mmCIF file of C-alpha atoms in Angstrom:
data_model
loop_
_atom_site.group_PDB
_atom_site.id
_atom_site.type_symbol
_atom_site.label_atom_id
_atom_site.label_comp_id
_atom_site.label_asym_id
_atom_site.label_seq_id
_atom_site.Cartn_x
_atom_site.Cartn_y
_atom_site.Cartn_z
ATOM 1 C CA UNK A 1 -25.266 -4.798 -1.981
ATOM 2 C CA UNK A 2 -24.023 -4.390 -5.449
ATOM 3 C CA UNK A 3 -20.412 -3.694 -6.671
ATOM 4 C CA UNK A 4 -19.431 0.056 -6.689
ATOM 5 C CA UNK A 5 -16.718 0.514 -9.182
ATOM 6 C CA UNK A 6 -14.237 3.289 -8.258
ATOM 7 C CA UNK A 7 -11.975 4.647 -10.996
ATOM 8 C CA UNK A 8 -8.902 6.360 -9.595
ATOM 9 C CA UNK A 9 -6.967 8.525 -11.983
ATOM 10 C CA UNK A 10 -4.895 11.493 -12.604
ATOM 11 C CA UNK A 11 -5.883 14.259 -15.145
ATOM 12 C CA UNK A 12 -5.776 13.357 -18.879
ATOM 13 C CA UNK A 13 -5.462 9.673 -18.262
ATOM 14 C CA UNK A 14 -8.155 8.358 -20.389
ATOM 15 C CA UNK A 15 -10.399 7.778 -17.383
ATOM 16 C CA UNK A 16 -13.693 9.258 -18.973
ATOM 17 C CA UNK A 17 -13.293 6.491 -21.745
ATOM 18 C CA UNK A 18 -13.078 3.700 -19.126
ATOM 19 C CA UNK A 19 -16.100 5.330 -17.331
ATOM 20 C CA UNK A 20 -18.095 5.335 -20.522
ATOM 21 C CA UNK A 21 -17.279 1.585 -20.965
ATOM 22 C CA UNK A 22 -18.251 0.739 -17.297
ATOM 23 C CA UNK A 23 -21.498 2.820 -17.692
ATOM 24 C CA UNK A 24 -22.556 0.964 -20.866
ATOM 25 C CA UNK A 25 -22.068 -2.373 -19.148
ATOM 26 C CA UNK A 26 -25.057 -1.302 -16.812
ATOM 27 C CA UNK A 27 -23.393 0.583 -13.884
ATOM 28 C CA UNK A 28 -24.970 3.817 -12.740
ATOM 29 C CA UNK A 29 -23.482 7.032 -12.462
ATOM 30 C CA UNK A 30 -24.969 10.232 -10.864
ATOM 31 C CA UNK A 31 -26.674 12.620 -13.313
ATOM 32 C CA UNK A 32 -25.109 15.752 -11.774
ATOM 33 C CA UNK A 33 -22.165 15.781 -14.198
ATOM 34 C CA UNK A 34 -20.592 17.953 -16.926
ATOM 35 C CA UNK A 35 -19.913 17.229 -20.529
ATOM 36 C CA UNK A 36 -16.426 17.783 -21.736
ATOM 37 C CA UNK A 37 -16.137 20.803 -24.293
ATOM 38 C CA UNK A 38 -15.968 20.477 -27.956
ATOM 39 C CA UNK A 39 -12.311 20.604 -28.935
ATOM 40 C CA UNK A 40 -12.032 21.847 -32.632
ATOM 41 C CA UNK A 41 -14.711 19.945 -34.409
ATOM 42 C CA UNK A 42 -14.496 16.744 -32.408
ATOM 43 C CA UNK A 43 -16.459 15.856 -29.247
ATOM 44 C CA UNK A 44 -14.444 14.373 -26.503
ATOM 45 C CA UNK A 45 -15.722 11.760 -23.926
ATOM 46 C CA UNK A 46 -18.246 12.862 -21.489
ATOM 47 C CA UNK A 47 -16.613 13.590 -18.025
ATOM 48 C CA UNK A 48 -18.665 11.169 -15.889
ATOM 49 C CA UNK A 49 -17.473 13.068 -12.726
ATOM 50 C CA UNK A 50 -20.244 13.427 -10.081
ATOM 51 C CA UNK A 51 -19.961 17.203 -9.352
ATOM 52 C CA UNK A 52 -21.667 16.991 -5.894
ATOM 53 C CA UNK A 53 -18.914 14.470 -4.840
ATOM 54 C CA UNK A 54 -16.156 16.603 -6.414
ATOM 55 C CA UNK A 55 -17.512 19.597 -4.815
ATOM 56 C CA UNK A 56 -17.501 17.863 -1.414
ATOM 57 C CA UNK A 57 -13.945 16.777 -1.836
ATOM 58 C CA UNK A 58 -12.704 20.140 -2.921
ATOM 59 C CA UNK A 59 -14.388 22.000 0.090
ATOM 60 C CA UNK A 60 -13.208 19.512 2.584
ATOM 61 C CA UNK A 61 -9.612 18.791 1.295
ATOM 62 C CA UNK A 62 -8.702 21.322 -1.456
ATOM 63 C CA UNK A 63 -6.325 20.001 -4.169
ATOM 64 C CA UNK A 64 -3.805 17.582 -2.392
ATOM 65 C CA UNK A 65 -1.903 16.827 -5.621
ATOM 66 C CA UNK A 66 -0.533 13.485 -5.061
ATOM 67 C CA UNK A 67 -1.144 13.237 -1.273
ATOM 68 C CA UNK A 68 -3.803 10.987 0.096
ATOM 69 C CA UNK A 69 -6.291 12.916 2.028
ATOM 70 C CA UNK A 70 -6.530 12.498 5.871
ATOM 71 C CA UNK A 71 -10.094 12.742 7.521
ATOM 72 C CA UNK A 72 -11.969 12.542 10.739
ATOM 73 C CA UNK A 73 -15.334 11.221 11.736
ATOM 74 C CA UNK A 74 -17.047 14.330 10.592
ATOM 75 C CA UNK A 75 -15.797 13.808 7.248
ATOM 76 C CA UNK A 76 -16.774 10.153 7.024
ATOM 77 C CA UNK A 77 -20.428 10.951 8.356
ATOM 78 C CA UNK A 78 -20.886 13.741 5.931
ATOM 79 C CA UNK A 79 -19.559 11.854 2.922
ATOM 80 C CA UNK A 80 -21.393 8.661 3.751
ATOM 81 C CA UNK A 81 -24.609 10.672 3.651
ATOM 82 C CA UNK A 82 -23.726 12.371 0.452
ATOM 83 C CA UNK A 83 -23.040 8.986 -1.170
ATOM 84 C CA UNK A 84 -26.286 7.489 0.153
ATOM 85 C CA UNK A 85 -28.074 10.481 -1.489
ATOM 86 C CA UNK A 86 -26.283 10.461 -4.809
ATOM 87 C CA UNK A 87 -26.413 6.671 -5.584
ATOM 88 C CA UNK A 88 -28.697 3.723 -5.240
ATOM 89 C CA UNK A 89 -26.550 1.371 -3.312
ATOM 90 C CA UNK A 90 -28.803 -1.561 -4.078
ATOM 91 C CA UNK A 91 -27.778 -1.200 -7.756
ATOM 92 C CA UNK A 92 -24.404 -1.316 -9.521
ATOM 93 C CA UNK A 93 -22.651 2.033 -9.525
ATOM 94 C CA UNK A 94 -19.419 3.564 -10.747
ATOM 95 C CA UNK A 95 -17.524 6.742 -9.754
ATOM 96 C CA UNK A 96 -14.316 8.247 -11.166
ATOM 97 C CA UNK A 97 -12.040 10.905 -9.688
ATOM 98 C CA UNK A 98 -8.707 11.823 -8.312
ATOM 99 C CA UNK A 99 -6.497 9.167 -6.692
ATOM 100 C CA UNK A 100 -5.850 11.241 -3.587
ATOM 101 C CA UNK A 101 -9.560 10.672 -2.350
ATOM 102 C CA UNK A 102 -8.921 6.908 -2.161
ATOM 103 C CA UNK A 103 -8.688 6.764 1.727
ATOM 104 C CA UNK A 104 -12.124 8.275 2.357
ATOM 105 C CA UNK A 105 -13.838 6.007 -0.319
ATOM 106 C CA UNK A 106 -12.025 2.922 1.177
ATOM 107 C CA UNK A 107 -13.223 3.919 4.738
ATOM 108 C CA UNK A 108 -16.894 3.608 3.460
ATOM 109 C CA UNK A 109 -15.954 0.090 2.096
ATOM 110 C CA UNK A 110 -14.644 -0.926 5.410
ATOM 111 C CA UNK A 111 -17.769 0.505 7.105
ATOM 112 C CA UNK A 112 -19.871 -1.464 4.758
ATOM 113 C CA UNK A 113 -21.464 1.454 3.245
ATOM 114 C CA UNK A 114 -20.320 0.529 -0.243
ATOM 115 C CA UNK A 115 -18.902 -2.722 -1.827
ATOM 116 C CA UNK A 116 -15.844 -1.093 -3.494
ATOM 117 C CA UNK A 117 -14.351 -2.355 -6.568
ATOM 118 C CA UNK A 118 -11.311 0.029 -7.146
ATOM 119 C CA UNK A 119 -9.547 0.146 -10.539
ATOM 120 C CA UNK A 120 -6.365 2.248 -11.214
ATOM 121 C CA UNK A 121 -6.342 4.042 -14.514
ATOM 122 C CA UNK A 122 -2.916 4.709 -16.128
ATOM 123 C CA UNK A 123 -1.873 6.148 -19.364
ATOM 124 C CA UNK A 124 1.670 6.528 -20.688
ATOM 125 C CA UNK A 125 3.197 9.099 -18.472
ATOM 126 C CA UNK A 126 4.679 11.199 -21.359
ATOM 127 C CA UNK A 127 1.356 11.310 -23.033
ATOM 128 C CA UNK A 128 -0.165 12.591 -19.919
ATOM 129 C CA UNK A 129 2.297 15.368 -19.415
ATOM 130 C CA UNK A 130 1.859 16.458 -23.094
ATOM 131 C CA UNK A 131 -1.814 16.280 -22.793
ATOM 132 C CA UNK A 132 -1.898 18.545 -19.703
ATOM 133 C CA UNK A 133 0.272 21.131 -21.373
ATOM 134 C CA UNK A 134 -1.741 21.041 -24.625
ATOM 135 C CA UNK A 135 -4.935 21.606 -22.674
ATOM 136 C CA UNK A 136 -3.257 24.546 -20.690
ATOM 137 C CA UNK A 137 -1.841 26.053 -23.817
ATOM 138 C CA UNK A 138 1.543 26.253 -22.302
ATOM 139 C CA UNK A 139 4.944 24.791 -22.949
ATOM 140 C CA UNK A 140 7.199 27.120 -21.106
ATOM 141 C CA UNK A 141 9.893 25.508 -18.859
ATOM 142 C CA UNK A 142 8.121 26.548 -15.563
ATOM 143 C CA UNK A 143 4.862 24.958 -16.932
ATOM 144 C CA UNK A 144 6.594 21.804 -17.995
ATOM 145 C CA UNK A 145 8.239 21.346 -14.644
ATOM 146 C CA UNK A 146 4.984 21.763 -12.913
ATOM 147 C CA UNK A 147 3.239 19.412 -15.121
ATOM 148 C CA UNK A 148 5.911 16.845 -14.688
ATOM 149 C CA UNK A 149 6.118 17.257 -10.854
ATOM 150 C CA UNK A 150 2.410 16.885 -10.303
ATOM 151 C CA UNK A 151 2.213 13.945 -12.748
ATOM 152 C CA UNK A 152 5.023 12.116 -11.064
ATOM 153 C CA UNK A 153 3.326 12.432 -7.601
ATOM 154 C CA UNK A 154 0.057 11.316 -8.756
ATOM 155 C CA UNK A 155 1.517 8.294 -10.572
ATOM 156 C CA UNK A 156 3.288 7.432 -7.538
ATOM 157 C CA UNK A 157 0.150 7.468 -5.517
ATOM 158 C CA UNK A 158 -1.623 5.354 -8.225
ATOM 159 C CA UNK A 159 1.174 2.882 -8.522
ATOM 160 C CA UNK A 160 1.115 2.477 -4.568
ATOM 161 C CA UNK A 161 -2.607 1.523 -4.726
ATOM 162 C CA UNK A 162 -1.814 -1.148 -7.376
ATOM 163 C CA UNK A 163 0.995 -2.451 -5.434
ATOM 164 C CA UNK A 164 -0.259 -2.302 -1.887
ATOM 165 C CA UNK A 165 -3.871 -3.441 -2.510
ATOM 166 C CA UNK A 166 -3.445 -5.425 -5.809
ATOM 167 C CA UNK A 167 -5.947 -3.503 -7.429
ATOM 168 C CA UNK A 168 -6.394 -3.842 -11.409
ATOM 169 C CA UNK A 169 -4.601 -1.451 -13.607
ATOM 170 C CA UNK A 170 -6.376 -0.333 -16.663
ATOM 171 C CA UNK A 171 -3.867 0.818 -19.331
ATOM 172 C CA UNK A 172 -5.504 3.227 -21.524
ATOM 173 C CA UNK A 173 -2.824 3.893 -24.000
ATOM 174 C CA UNK A 174 -2.875 0.000 -24.808
ATOM 175 C CA UNK A 175 -6.549 0.002 -24.963
ATOM 176 C CA UNK A 176 -6.664 2.628 -27.719
ATOM 177 C CA UNK A 177 -4.140 0.600 -29.595
ATOM 178 C CA UNK A 178 -6.310 -2.566 -29.517
ATOM 179 C CA UNK A 179 -4.922 -4.334 -26.426
ATOM 180 C CA UNK A 180 -7.919 -4.766 -24.118
ATOM 181 C CA UNK A 181 -6.272 -7.306 -21.807
ATOM 182 C CA UNK A 182 -6.149 -4.951 -18.783
ATOM 183 C CA UNK A 183 -9.731 -3.938 -19.416
ATOM 184 C CA UNK A 184 -10.830 -7.528 -19.434
ATOM 185 C CA UNK A 185 -8.832 -8.330 -16.228
ATOM 186 C CA UNK A 186 -10.396 -5.196 -14.492
ATOM 187 C CA UNK A 187 -13.834 -6.475 -15.249
ATOM 188 C CA UNK A 188 -12.909 -9.942 -13.981
ATOM 189 C CA UNK A 189 -11.939 -8.332 -10.770
ATOM 190 C CA UNK A 190 -15.523 -6.963 -10.112
ATOM 191 C CA UNK A 191 -16.457 -9.651 -11.234
ATOM 192 C CA UNK A 192 -18.601 -8.802 -14.159
ATOM 193 C CA UNK A 193 -18.882 -10.095 -17.797
ATOM 194 C CA UNK A 194 -16.810 -7.870 -20.210
ATOM 195 C CA UNK A 195 -18.430 -7.242 -23.485
ATOM 196 C CA UNK A 196 -15.873 -6.690 -26.395
ATOM 197 C CA UNK A 197 -18.444 -5.051 -28.576
ATOM 198 C CA UNK A 198 -19.553 -2.421 -26.024
ATOM 199 C CA UNK A 199 -15.943 -1.391 -25.526
ATOM 200 C CA UNK A 200 -15.280 -1.325 -29.313
ATOM 201 C CA UNK A 201 -18.313 0.952 -29.585
ATOM 202 C CA UNK A 202 -16.937 3.449 -27.076
ATOM 203 C CA UNK A 203 -13.169 3.363 -27.942
ATOM 204 C CA UNK A 204 -12.778 6.087 -30.604
ATOM 205 C CA UNK A 205 -9.228 7.189 -31.639
ATOM 206 C CA UNK A 206 -10.500 10.499 -32.845
ATOM 207 C CA UNK A 207 -11.906 11.502 -29.454
ATOM 208 C CA UNK A 208 -8.684 10.263 -27.837
ATOM 209 C CA UNK A 209 -6.695 12.423 -30.109
ATOM 210 C CA UNK A 210 -9.037 15.321 -29.627
ATOM 211 C CA UNK A 211 -8.673 14.977 -25.944
ATOM 212 C CA UNK A 212 -4.991 15.526 -25.996
#
């Protein structure tokens, strides 16, 4: 069985950039995805979200917003069948999505369905909040409080994963500024050779700014 990279994130964290880098290193992602919109004249990073997996999670659990999901055997069996249908598990794969769904993915790992290689994606928290507000076109006090509360809860969940399981943390704000050390460490945890040239070809400050 080949490694299955799982990128756990919150919104506006730079996870699409990280997913793009992983994909270009030879990891497969399911084709049923969406392309992010054009922002002004600049095209942002492709989403790299598996829409069938995302749809399953939303139907089964709604939007938990910082709380890890709880599940039963029915969820496990249905999700296992979905993953087997969406991915060729004999090949290297990558998925990215909300941190709240970690427990269900980890259960598949414990059952031997996948060989999970989780990574925690973090961006400067203030940048995340500002990006969320900019995307929604709102800066009113109530919107700001909501964005801060949700971001705080999701950061808490991400930081618990990193602390409790010693998963590697990829620091996207640092990556864009030229510090690739967290990315190199994450690839070492797979383990898989990290190609600096591939990463440099993906990291685009103009897309990063457009995605704010």
